[in-house]
């Protein structure tokens, strides 16, 4: 593991959940842990310090900086950790040469793909584009955390494991999958609780117990603190 029990060296982990389940916040917190080489989150163990590349199709650099600053403040860090950020404007398969170059030249040990739907920009139930992307990610010599969404039925279900939206090859191509489930918000939306459930593990025993995190939001939208 790079980050136990979420990310393995040289393998793809898919983190999926409904919208607003704090997947991007969690991905950034795990990125911070990896870039510092420290177990700054409860229930995780970081193996080593690595360079992190965050590939973002959904937001912009300003949002990334604001979120990372908030996480650093909430966790009591001296400052935001160093994470290589790239706002993506083309599909992942159109930028494979660039990504491989970045991984090699910057000695990247962890990549975040936020998120698979926008990275593919095709019919997600079509196995062809999904196979291409999952095969490419699996070929990279680093740990990959790929974010995506659940099916409409999964988002509406309560207490049952949901499925990843799109082709079954999202699940087949990942060595490990985790589902993020959002709980009830705190009073006046001051916090969000999420539960994380491992749904697949191809290497070793599965992680049986759910993991819970609380993201606390304080202040204005311009200055938010979360843990």
Coordinates of N, CA and C in Angstrom, one line a residue:
X1 N 0.8 -1.2 0.0 CA 0.0 0.0 0.0 C 0.9 1.3 0.0
X2 N 0.4 2.3 -0.7 CA 0.9 3.6 -0.6 C 0.2 4.3 0.6
X3 N -1.2 4.2 0.6 CA -2.0 4.7 1.7 C -3.0 3.5 2.0
X4 N -2.7 2.9 3.2 CA -3.6 1.8 3.6 C -4.8 2.4 4.3
X5 N -6.0 1.9 4.0 CA -6.3 0.8 3.1 C -6.9 1.2 1.7
X6 N -6.5 2.4 1.2 CA -7.1 2.9 0.0 C -6.4 2.7 -1.3
X7 N -5.1 3.0 -1.2 CA -4.3 3.1 -2.5 C -3.1 2.2 -2.4
X8 N -2.9 1.4 -3.5 CA -1.7 0.5 -3.6 C -0.8 1.0 -4.6
X9 N 0.5 0.8 -4.4 CA 1.5 1.2 -5.4 C 1.2 0.5 -6.7
X10 N 1.2 1.3 -7.8 CA 1.1 0.7 -9.1 C -0.3 0.2 -9.5
X11 N -1.3 0.5 -8.7 CA -2.6 0.0 -8.9 C -3.7 1.1 -9.0
X12 N -4.8 0.8 -9.6 CA -5.9 1.7 -9.7 C -7.0 1.5 -8.6
X13 N -7.3 2.5 -7.9 CA -8.5 2.5 -7.0 C -9.5 3.4 -7.5
X14 N -10.8 2.9 -7.6 CA -11.9 3.7 -8.0 C -12.7 4.1 -6.7
X15 N -12.9 5.4 -6.5 CA -13.7 5.9 -5.4 C -15.0 6.5 -6.1
X16 N -16.1 5.9 -5.7 CA -17.3 6.3 -6.4 C -18.4 6.6 -5.4
X17 N -19.4 7.5 -5.8 CA -20.4 7.9 -4.9 C -21.3 8.9 -5.6
X18 N -22.4 9.2 -5.0 CA -23.3 10.2 -5.5 C -22.7 11.5 -5.5
X19 N -23.3 12.5 -6.2 CA -22.8 13.9 -6.1 C -22.9 14.4 -4.7
X20 N -22.0 15.3 -4.3 CA -21.9 15.9 -3.0 C -21.6 14.9 -1.9
X21 N -20.9 13.8 -2.2 CA -20.4 12.9 -1.2 C -19.0 13.1 -0.8
X22 N -18.5 14.3 -1.1 CA -17.2 14.8 -0.6 C -16.0 14.0 -1.2
X23 N -16.2 13.4 -2.4 CA -15.1 12.6 -3.0 C -13.9 13.4 -3.3
X24 N -14.1 14.6 -3.8 CA -12.9 15.5 -4.2 C -12.2 15.9 -2.9
X25 N -12.9 16.3 -1.9 CA -12.3 16.7 -0.6 C -11.5 15.5 -0.1
X26 N -12.0 14.3 -0.1 CA -11.3 13.1 0.4 C -10.1 12.9 -0.5
X27 N -10.2 13.0 -1.8 CA -9.1 12.8 -2.7 C -8.0 13.8 -2.4
X28 N -8.3 15.0 -2.1 CA -7.3 16.0 -1.8 C -6.6 15.7 -0.4
X29 N -7.4 15.3 0.5 CA -6.9 14.9 1.8 C -5.9 13.7 1.7
X30 N -6.2 12.7 0.9 CA -5.3 11.6 0.7 C -4.1 12.1 -0.1
X31 N -4.3 13.0 -1.0 CA -3.2 13.5 -1.8 C -2.2 14.3 -0.8
X32 N -2.8 15.0 0.1 CA -1.9 15.7 1.1 C -1.1 14.7 1.9
X33 N -1.8 13.7 2.3 CA -1.1 12.6 3.1 C 0.1 12.0 2.4
X34 N -0.2 11.7 1.1 CA 0.9 11.1 0.3 C 2.0 12.1 0.0
X35 N 1.7 13.3 -0.3 CA 2.7 14.3 -0.6 C 3.6 14.6 0.6
X36 N 3.0 14.5 1.8 CA 3.8 14.7 3.0 C 4.4 13.4 3.6
X37 N 3.9 12.3 3.1 CA 4.4 11.0 3.7 C 4.0 10.8 5.1
X38 N 2.9 11.4 5.5 CA 2.4 11.3 6.9 C 1.0 10.9 7.0
X39 N 0.7 10.1 8.0 CA -0.7 9.6 8.2 C -1.5 10.7 8.9
X40 N -1.9 11.7 8.2 CA -2.6 12.9 8.8 C -4.1 12.6 9.0
X41 N -4.6 11.5 8.4 CA -6.0 11.2 8.6 C -6.1 10.0 9.5
X42 N -7.2 9.9 10.2 CA -7.5 8.7 11.0 C -7.8 7.5 10.1
X43 N -7.4 6.4 10.6 CA -7.7 5.1 9.9 C -6.8 4.9 8.7
X44 N -5.8 5.6 8.5 CA -4.9 5.4 7.3 C -3.5 5.3 7.8
X45 N -2.7 4.6 7.0 CA -1.2 4.5 7.2 C -0.5 4.7 5.9
X46 N 0.3 5.8 5.9 CA 1.0 6.2 4.7 C 2.4 5.5 4.7
X47 N 2.7 4.8 3.5 CA 3.9 4.1 3.4 C 5.1 5.0 3.1
X48 N 5.0 6.0 2.3 CA 6.1 6.8 1.9 C 5.7 8.1 1.3
X49 N 6.6 9.0 1.2 CA 6.3 10.4 0.7 C 6.5 10.3 -0.8
X50 N 5.5 10.8 -1.6 CA 5.6 10.7 -3.1 C 5.1 12.0 -3.7
X51 N 5.5 12.3 -4.9 CA 5.0 13.4 -5.6 C 3.6 13.1 -6.2
X52 N 2.6 14.0 -6.1 CA 1.2 13.8 -6.4 C 0.9 14.7 -7.6
X53 N 0.2 14.1 -8.6 CA -0.4 14.8 -9.7 C -1.9 14.7 -9.7
X54 N -2.5 15.9 -9.6 CA -4.0 16.0 -9.6 C -4.5 16.5 -10.9
X55 N -5.2 15.6 -11.6 CA -5.8 15.9 -13.0 C -7.3 16.2 -12.8
X56 N -7.6 17.4 -13.1 CA -9.0 18.0 -12.7 C -9.7 18.4 -14.0
X57 N -10.8 17.7 -14.2 CA -11.7 18.0 -15.3 C -13.0 18.8 -14.8
X58 N -13.2 18.9 -13.5 CA -14.4 19.4 -13.0 C -14.4 20.8 -12.5
X59 N -13.3 21.2 -11.9 CA -13.2 22.6 -11.3 C -12.0 23.3 -11.9
X60 N -11.5 24.3 -11.2 CA -10.4 25.1 -11.7 C -9.3 25.3 -10.6
X61 N -8.2 25.9 -10.9 CA -7.1 26.0 -10.0 C -7.5 26.7 -8.7
X62 N -8.3 27.8 -8.9 CA -8.7 28.6 -7.7 C -9.5 27.7 -6.7
X63 N -10.4 26.8 -7.2 CA -11.1 25.9 -6.3 C -10.2 25.0 -5.7
X64 N -9.2 24.4 -6.4 CA -8.3 23.5 -5.9 C -7.5 24.1 -4.8
X65 N -7.0 25.3 -5.0 CA -6.2 26.0 -3.9 C -7.0 26.3 -2.7
X66 N -8.2 26.7 -2.9 CA -9.1 27.0 -1.8 C -9.4 25.8 -0.9
X67 N -9.7 24.7 -1.6 CA -10.0 23.4 -0.9 C -8.7 22.9 -0.2
X68 N -7.6 23.0 -0.8 CA -6.4 22.5 -0.2 C -6.0 23.3 1.0
X69 N -6.2 24.6 0.9 CA -5.9 25.5 2.0 C -6.8 25.2 3.2
X70 N -8.1 24.9 2.9 CA -9.1 24.6 3.9 C -8.7 23.3 4.6
X71 N -8.3 22.3 3.9 CA -7.9 21.0 4.4 C -6.7 21.1 5.3
X72 N -5.7 21.9 4.8 CA -4.5 22.1 5.6 C -4.8 22.8 6.9
X73 N -5.8 23.8 6.9 CA -6.2 24.6 8.1 C -6.9 23.6 9.0
X74 N -7.8 22.8 8.5 CA -8.6 22.0 9.3 C -7.8 20.9 10.0
X75 N -6.7 20.4 9.4 CA -5.9 19.4 9.9 C -4.7 19.9 10.7
X76 N -4.6 21.3 10.8 CA -3.6 21.9 11.6 C -2.2 21.8 11.0
X77 N -2.1 21.7 9.7 CA -0.8 21.7 9.0 C -0.2 23.1 8.9
X78 N 1.1 23.1 8.8 CA 1.8 24.4 8.7 C 1.4 25.2 7.5
X79 N 1.0 24.5 6.4 CA 0.6 25.1 5.2 C 0.1 24.0 4.2
X80 N -0.4 24.4 3.1 CA -0.9 23.4 2.1 C 0.3 22.6 1.6
X81 N 0.2 21.3 1.4 CA 1.3 20.5 0.9 C 1.4 20.8 -0.6
X82 N 2.6 20.4 -1.2 CA 2.8 20.6 -2.6 C 2.2 19.5 -3.4
X83 N 1.3 19.9 -4.3 CA 0.6 18.9 -5.2 C 0.6 19.5 -6.6
X84 N 1.1 18.8 -7.5 CA 1.1 19.2 -8.9 C -0.3 19.2 -9.5
X85 N -0.8 20.3 -9.8 CA -2.2 20.4 -10.3 C -2.2 20.7 -11.8
X86 N -3.1 20.1 -12.5 CA -3.3 20.4 -13.9 C -4.8 20.4 -14.3
X87 N -5.3 21.5 -14.8 CA -6.6 21.6 -15.2 C -6.7 21.0 -16.6
X88 N -7.5 20.0 -16.8 CA -7.6 19.2 -18.0 C -8.7 19.7 -18.9
X89 N -8.3 19.9 -20.2 CA -9.3 20.5 -21.2 C -9.6 19.5 -22.3
X90 N -8.9 18.4 -22.4 CA -9.1 17.4 -23.3 C -9.4 16.0 -22.6
X91 N -9.8 15.0 -23.4 CA -10.0 13.7 -22.7 C -8.7 13.1 -22.3
X92 N -8.8 12.2 -21.4 CA -7.5 11.6 -20.9 C -6.8 10.9 -22.0
X93 N -7.5 10.2 -22.9 CA -6.8 9.5 -24.0 C -6.2 10.4 -25.0
X94 N -6.6 11.6 -25.1 CA -6.0 12.6 -25.9 C -4.7 13.2 -25.3
X95 N -4.5 13.0 -24.0 CA -3.4 13.6 -23.3 C -2.5 12.5 -22.7
X96 N -2.5 11.3 -23.2 CA -1.7 10.2 -22.6 C -0.2 10.5 -22.7
X97 N 0.3 11.1 -23.8 CA 1.7 11.4 -23.9 C 2.1 12.4 -22.9
X98 N 1.3 13.5 -22.7 CA 1.6 14.5 -21.7 C 1.6 13.9 -20.3
X99 N 0.7 13.0 -20.0 CA 0.6 12.5 -18.6 C 1.8 11.6 -18.4
X100 N 2.1 10.7 -19.3 CA 3.3 9.9 -19.2 C 4.6 10.7 -19.0
X101 N 4.7 11.8 -19.7 CA 5.9 12.7 -19.5 C 5.9 13.3 -18.1
X102 N 4.8 13.7 -17.6 CA 4.7 14.3 -16.3 C 5.1 13.3 -15.2
X103 N 4.6 12.1 -15.4 CA 4.8 11.0 -14.4 C 6.3 10.7 -14.4
X104 N 6.9 10.7 -15.6 CA 8.4 10.4 -15.6 C 9.2 11.5 -15.1
X105 N 9.0 12.7 -15.7 CA 9.9 13.8 -15.4 C 9.7 14.4 -14.0
X106 N 8.5 14.2 -13.4 CA 8.2 14.7 -12.1 C 8.2 13.6 -11.0
X107 N 8.6 12.4 -11.5 CA 8.7 11.3 -10.5 C 7.4 11.1 -9.7
X108 N 6.3 11.0 -10.4 CA 5.0 11.0 -9.8 C 4.7 9.6 -9.2
X109 N 4.3 9.6 -7.9 CA 3.9 8.3 -7.2 C 2.5 8.1 -7.0
X110 N 1.7 9.2 -7.2 CA 0.2 9.1 -7.1 C -0.5 10.1 -8.0
X111 N -1.5 9.6 -8.7 CA -2.3 10.4 -9.6 C -3.8 10.4 -9.1
X112 N -4.4 11.5 -9.2 CA -5.9 11.6 -8.9 C -6.6 12.0 -10.3
X113 N -7.6 11.2 -10.6 CA -8.4 11.5 -11.8 C -9.8 12.0 -11.3
X114 N -10.1 13.3 -11.6 CA -11.3 13.9 -11.0 C -12.0 14.6 -12.2
X115 N -12.9 13.9 -12.9 CA -13.4 12.5 -12.6 C -13.5 11.7 -13.9
X116 N -13.7 10.4 -13.8 CA -13.7 9.5 -14.9 C -14.7 9.9 -16.0
X117 N -15.9 10.3 -15.7 CA -16.9 10.6 -16.7 C -16.4 11.7 -17.6
X118 N -15.9 12.8 -17.0 CA -15.4 13.9 -17.9 C -14.1 13.5 -18.5
X119 N -13.3 12.7 -17.9 CA -12.0 12.3 -18.5 C -12.2 11.4 -19.8
X120 N -13.4 10.7 -19.8 CA -13.7 9.8 -20.9 C -14.5 10.6 -22.0
X121 N -15.5 11.4 -21.5 CA -16.3 12.2 -22.4 C -16.9 11.4 -23.5
X122 N -17.5 10.2 -23.2 CA -18.1 9.3 -24.1 C -19.2 8.5 -23.4
X123 N -19.9 7.7 -24.1 CA -20.9 6.9 -23.4 C -20.3 5.9 -22.5
X124 N -20.5 6.1 -21.2 CA -19.9 5.3 -20.1 C -20.3 3.9 -20.1
X125 N -21.4 3.6 -20.7 CA -21.9 2.2 -20.8 C -21.2 1.4 -21.9
X126 N -20.5 2.1 -22.8 CA -19.8 1.5 -23.9 C -18.4 1.0 -23.3
X127 N -18.2 -0.2 -23.5 CA -17.0 -0.8 -22.9 C -15.7 -0.3 -23.5
X128 N -15.8 0.1 -24.8 CA -14.6 0.4 -25.5 C -13.8 1.6 -24.9
X129 N -14.4 2.8 -24.8 CA -13.7 3.9 -24.1 C -13.3 3.6 -22.7
X130 N -14.1 2.9 -22.0 CA -13.8 2.6 -20.6 C -12.6 1.7 -20.5
X131 N -12.5 0.7 -21.3 CA -11.4 -0.2 -21.4 C -10.1 0.5 -21.7
X132 N -10.1 1.4 -22.6 CA -9.0 2.2 -23.0 C -8.4 3.0 -21.8
X133 N -9.3 3.7 -21.1 CA -8.9 4.5 -20.0 C -8.4 3.7 -18.9
X134 N -9.1 2.7 -18.5 CA -8.7 1.8 -17.4 C -7.4 1.1 -17.7
X135 N -7.2 0.7 -18.9 CA -5.9 0.0 -19.3 C -4.8 1.0 -19.2
X136 N -5.0 2.3 -19.7 CA -3.9 3.3 -19.6 C -3.6 3.6 -18.2
X137 N -4.5 3.8 -17.3 CA -4.2 4.1 -15.9 C -3.5 2.9 -15.2
X138 N -3.9 1.7 -15.6 CA -3.2 0.5 -15.0 C -1.8 0.4 -15.5
X139 N -1.5 1.0 -16.6 CA -0.1 0.9 -17.2 C 0.9 1.9 -16.5
X140 N 0.3 2.9 -15.8 CA 1.2 3.9 -15.2 C 1.9 3.3 -13.9
X141 N 3.2 3.7 -13.7 CA 3.9 3.1 -12.6 C 3.7 3.8 -11.3
X142 N 2.4 4.1 -10.9 CA 2.1 4.8 -9.7 C 0.7 4.4 -9.3
X143 N 0.4 4.9 -8.1 CA -0.9 4.6 -7.5 C -1.9 5.6 -8.1
X144 N -3.1 5.1 -8.5 CA -4.1 6.0 -9.1 C -5.4 6.0 -8.3
X145 N -5.9 7.1 -8.0 CA -7.2 7.3 -7.4 C -8.1 7.9 -8.4
X146 N -9.1 7.2 -8.9 CA -10.0 7.7 -9.9 C -11.4 7.8 -9.4
X147 N -12.0 9.0 -9.5 CA -13.3 9.3 -8.9 C -14.4 9.2 -10.0
X148 N -15.5 8.7 -9.6 CA -16.6 8.6 -10.5 C -17.9 8.5 -9.7
X149 N -19.1 8.2 -10.4 CA -20.4 8.3 -9.8 C -21.1 7.0 -9.8
X150 N -22.2 7.0 -9.0 CA -23.0 5.8 -8.9 C -24.2 5.8 -9.9
X151 N -24.8 4.7 -10.1 CA -26.0 4.7 -11.0 C -27.1 5.4 -10.3
X152 N -28.1 5.8 -11.1 CA -29.3 6.5 -10.5 C -30.0 5.7 -9.5
X153 N -30.1 4.4 -9.7 CA -30.7 3.5 -8.7 C -29.9 3.4 -7.5
X154 N -28.5 3.4 -7.7 CA -27.6 3.3 -6.5 C -27.7 4.5 -5.6
X155 N -27.9 5.7 -6.3 CA -28.0 7.0 -5.6 C -29.2 7.0 -4.7
X156 N -30.3 6.3 -5.2 CA -31.6 6.4 -4.5 C -31.7 5.3 -3.5
X157 N -30.8 4.3 -3.5 CA -30.9 3.2 -2.5 C -30.4 3.6 -1.1
X158 N -30.9 2.9 -0.2 CA -30.5 3.1 1.2 C -30.1 1.8 1.9
X159 N -28.9 1.8 2.4 CA -28.4 0.7 3.1 C -27.9 -0.5 2.2
X160 N -27.8 -0.3 0.9 CA -27.4 -1.3 0.0 C -26.2 -0.8 -0.8
X161 N -25.3 -1.7 -1.2 CA -24.2 -1.4 -2.0 C -24.6 -0.9 -3.4
X162 N -24.1 0.3 -3.8 CA -24.5 0.8 -5.1 C -23.4 0.4 -6.1
X163 N -23.8 0.5 -7.4 CA -22.9 0.1 -8.5 C -22.4 1.4 -9.1
X164 N -21.2 1.2 -9.7 CA -20.6 2.3 -10.5 C -21.4 2.6 -11.7
X165 N -21.6 3.8 -12.0 CA -22.3 4.2 -13.3 C -21.5 3.8 -14.5
X166 N -22.1 3.1 -15.4 CA -21.4 2.8 -16.7 C -21.0 1.4 -16.8
X167 N -20.0 1.2 -17.7 CA -19.5 -0.2 -18.0 C -19.0 -0.9 -16.8
X168 N -19.2 -2.2 -16.8 CA -18.7 -3.1 -15.7 C -17.2 -3.1 -15.7
X169 N -16.5 -2.6 -16.7 CA -15.1 -2.6 -16.8 C -14.5 -1.5 -15.9
X170 N -15.2 -0.6 -15.4 CA -14.7 0.3 -14.4 C -14.4 -0.5 -13.1
X171 N -15.2 -1.4 -12.8 CA -15.0 -2.3 -11.6 C -13.9 -3.4 -11.9
X172 N -14.0 -4.0 -13.1 CA -13.1 -5.0 -13.5 C -11.7 -4.4 -13.6
X173 N -11.5 -3.2 -14.1 CA -10.2 -2.6 -14.3 C -9.6 -2.1 -13.0
X174 N -10.3 -1.9 -12.0 CA -9.8 -1.4 -10.7 C -9.3 -2.6 -9.9
X175 N -8.2 -2.5 -9.1 CA -7.8 -3.5 -8.2 C -8.6 -3.3 -6.9
X176 N -9.1 -2.1 -6.7 CA -9.8 -1.9 -5.4 C -10.8 -0.8 -5.7
X177 N -12.0 -1.0 -5.1 CA -13.1 0.1 -5.2 C -13.6 0.4 -3.8
X178 N -13.9 1.7 -3.6 CA -14.5 2.2 -2.4 C -15.8 3.0 -2.8
X179 N -16.9 2.8 -2.0 CA -18.1 3.6 -2.2 C -18.2 4.6 -1.1
X180 N -18.4 5.9 -1.5 CA -18.6 7.0 -0.5 C -20.1 7.2 -0.4
X181 N -20.6 7.2 0.8 CA -22.0 7.4 1.1 C -22.2 8.6 2.0
X182 N -22.9 9.6 1.6 CA -23.1 10.8 2.4 C -24.2 10.6 3.4
X183 N -23.9 10.9 4.7 CA -24.9 10.9 5.7 C -25.7 12.1 5.8
X184 N -26.4 12.3 7.0 CA -27.1 13.5 7.2 C -26.2 14.7 7.5
X185 N -26.6 15.9 7.0 CA -25.8 17.1 7.2 C -26.0 17.5 8.7
X186 N -25.0 18.3 9.1 CA -25.1 18.8 10.5 C -26.0 20.0 10.5
X187 N -26.3 20.6 11.6 CA -27.2 21.8 11.7 C -26.7 22.9 10.8
X188 N -27.6 23.5 10.0 CA -27.2 24.6 9.1 C -26.0 24.2 8.2
X189 N -25.9 22.9 7.9 CA -24.9 22.4 7.0 C -23.5 22.8 7.4
X190 N -23.3 22.7 8.7 CA -21.9 23.0 9.3 C -21.0 21.8 9.1
X191 N -21.5 20.7 8.9 CA -20.6 19.5 8.6 C -21.3 18.5 7.7
X192 N -20.5 17.6 7.1 CA -21.0 16.5 6.3 C -20.3 15.3 6.8
X193 N -21.1 14.2 7.1 CA -20.5 12.9 7.4 C -20.6 12.0 6.2
X194 N -19.5 11.3 5.9 CA -19.5 10.3 4.9 C -19.0 9.0 5.4
X195 N -19.6 7.9 4.9 CA -19.1 6.6 5.2 C -18.5 6.0 3.9
X196 N -17.4 5.3 4.1 CA -16.6 4.7 3.0 C -16.6 3.2 3.2
X197 N -17.0 2.5 2.1 CA -17.2 1.0 2.1 C -16.4 0.4 1.0
X198 N -15.5 -0.5 1.4 CA -14.7 -1.2 0.3 C -15.6 -2.2 -0.3
X199 N -15.7 -2.1 -1.7 CA -16.6 -3.0 -2.4 C -15.9 -4.0 -3.2
X200 N -14.5 -3.8 -3.4 CA -13.7 -4.8 -4.1 C -12.3 -4.7 -3.7
X201 N -11.6 -5.9 -3.6 CA -10.2 -5.9 -3.3 C -9.6 -7.1 -4.0
X202 N -8.7 -6.9 -5.0 CA -8.1 -8.0 -5.7 C -6.8 -8.5 -5.1
X203 N -6.2 -7.7 -4.2 CA -4.9 -8.1 -3.7 C -5.0 -8.2 -2.2
X204 N -5.1 -9.4 -1.7 CA -5.2 -9.6 -0.3 C -6.6 -9.6 0.2
X205 N -6.7 -9.6 1.6 CA -8.0 -9.6 2.2 C -8.7 -8.3 2.1
X206 N -10.0 -8.3 2.0 CA -10.8 -7.1 1.9 C -10.9 -6.4 3.3
X207 N -11.2 -5.1 3.2 CA -11.3 -4.3 4.5 C -12.8 -4.4 4.8
X208 N -13.1 -5.1 5.9 CA -14.5 -5.4 6.2 C -15.2 -4.2 6.8
X209 N -14.6 -3.4 7.6 CA -15.3 -2.4 8.4 C -15.4 -1.1 7.6
X210 N -16.5 -0.4 7.7 CA -16.6 0.9 7.1 C -15.8 2.0 7.8
X211 N -15.4 3.0 7.1 CA -14.6 4.1 7.6 C -15.4 5.4 7.5
X212 N -15.5 6.1 8.6 CA -16.2 7.4 8.6 C -15.4 8.6 8.7
X213 N -15.7 9.7 8.0 CA -15.1 11.0 8.2 C -16.1 12.0 8.3
X214 N -15.8 13.1 9.0 CA -16.6 14.3 9.1 C -15.9 15.5 8.5
X215 N -16.5 16.1 7.5 CA -16.0 17.3 7.0 C -16.7 18.5 7.6
X216 N -16.0 19.3 8.3 CA -16.6 20.5 9.0 C -16.3 21.7 8.2
X217 N -17.4 22.5 7.9 CA -17.3 23.7 7.1 C -17.6 24.9 8.0
X218 N -16.7 25.8 8.1 CA -16.9 27.0 8.9 C -16.5 28.2 8.2
X219 N -17.2 29.3 8.5 CA -16.9 30.6 7.9 C -17.6 30.8 6.6
X220 N -17.1 31.7 5.8 CA -17.7 32.1 4.5 C -17.2 31.1 3.5
X221 N -17.8 31.2 2.3 CA -17.4 30.3 1.2 C -16.0 30.7 0.7
X222 N -15.6 31.9 1.0 CA -14.2 32.3 0.6 C -13.1 31.8 1.5
X223 N -13.5 31.4 2.7 CA -12.5 30.9 3.7 C -13.2 29.8 4.5
X224 N -13.0 28.5 4.0 CA -13.7 27.4 4.6 C -12.7 26.5 5.3
X225 N -13.0 26.0 6.4 CA -12.1 25.1 7.1 C -12.8 23.7 7.2
X226 N -12.1 22.7 6.9 CA -12.7 21.4 6.9 C -11.7 20.3 7.4
X227 N -12.2 19.3 8.1 CA -11.4 18.2 8.5 C -12.1 16.9 8.2

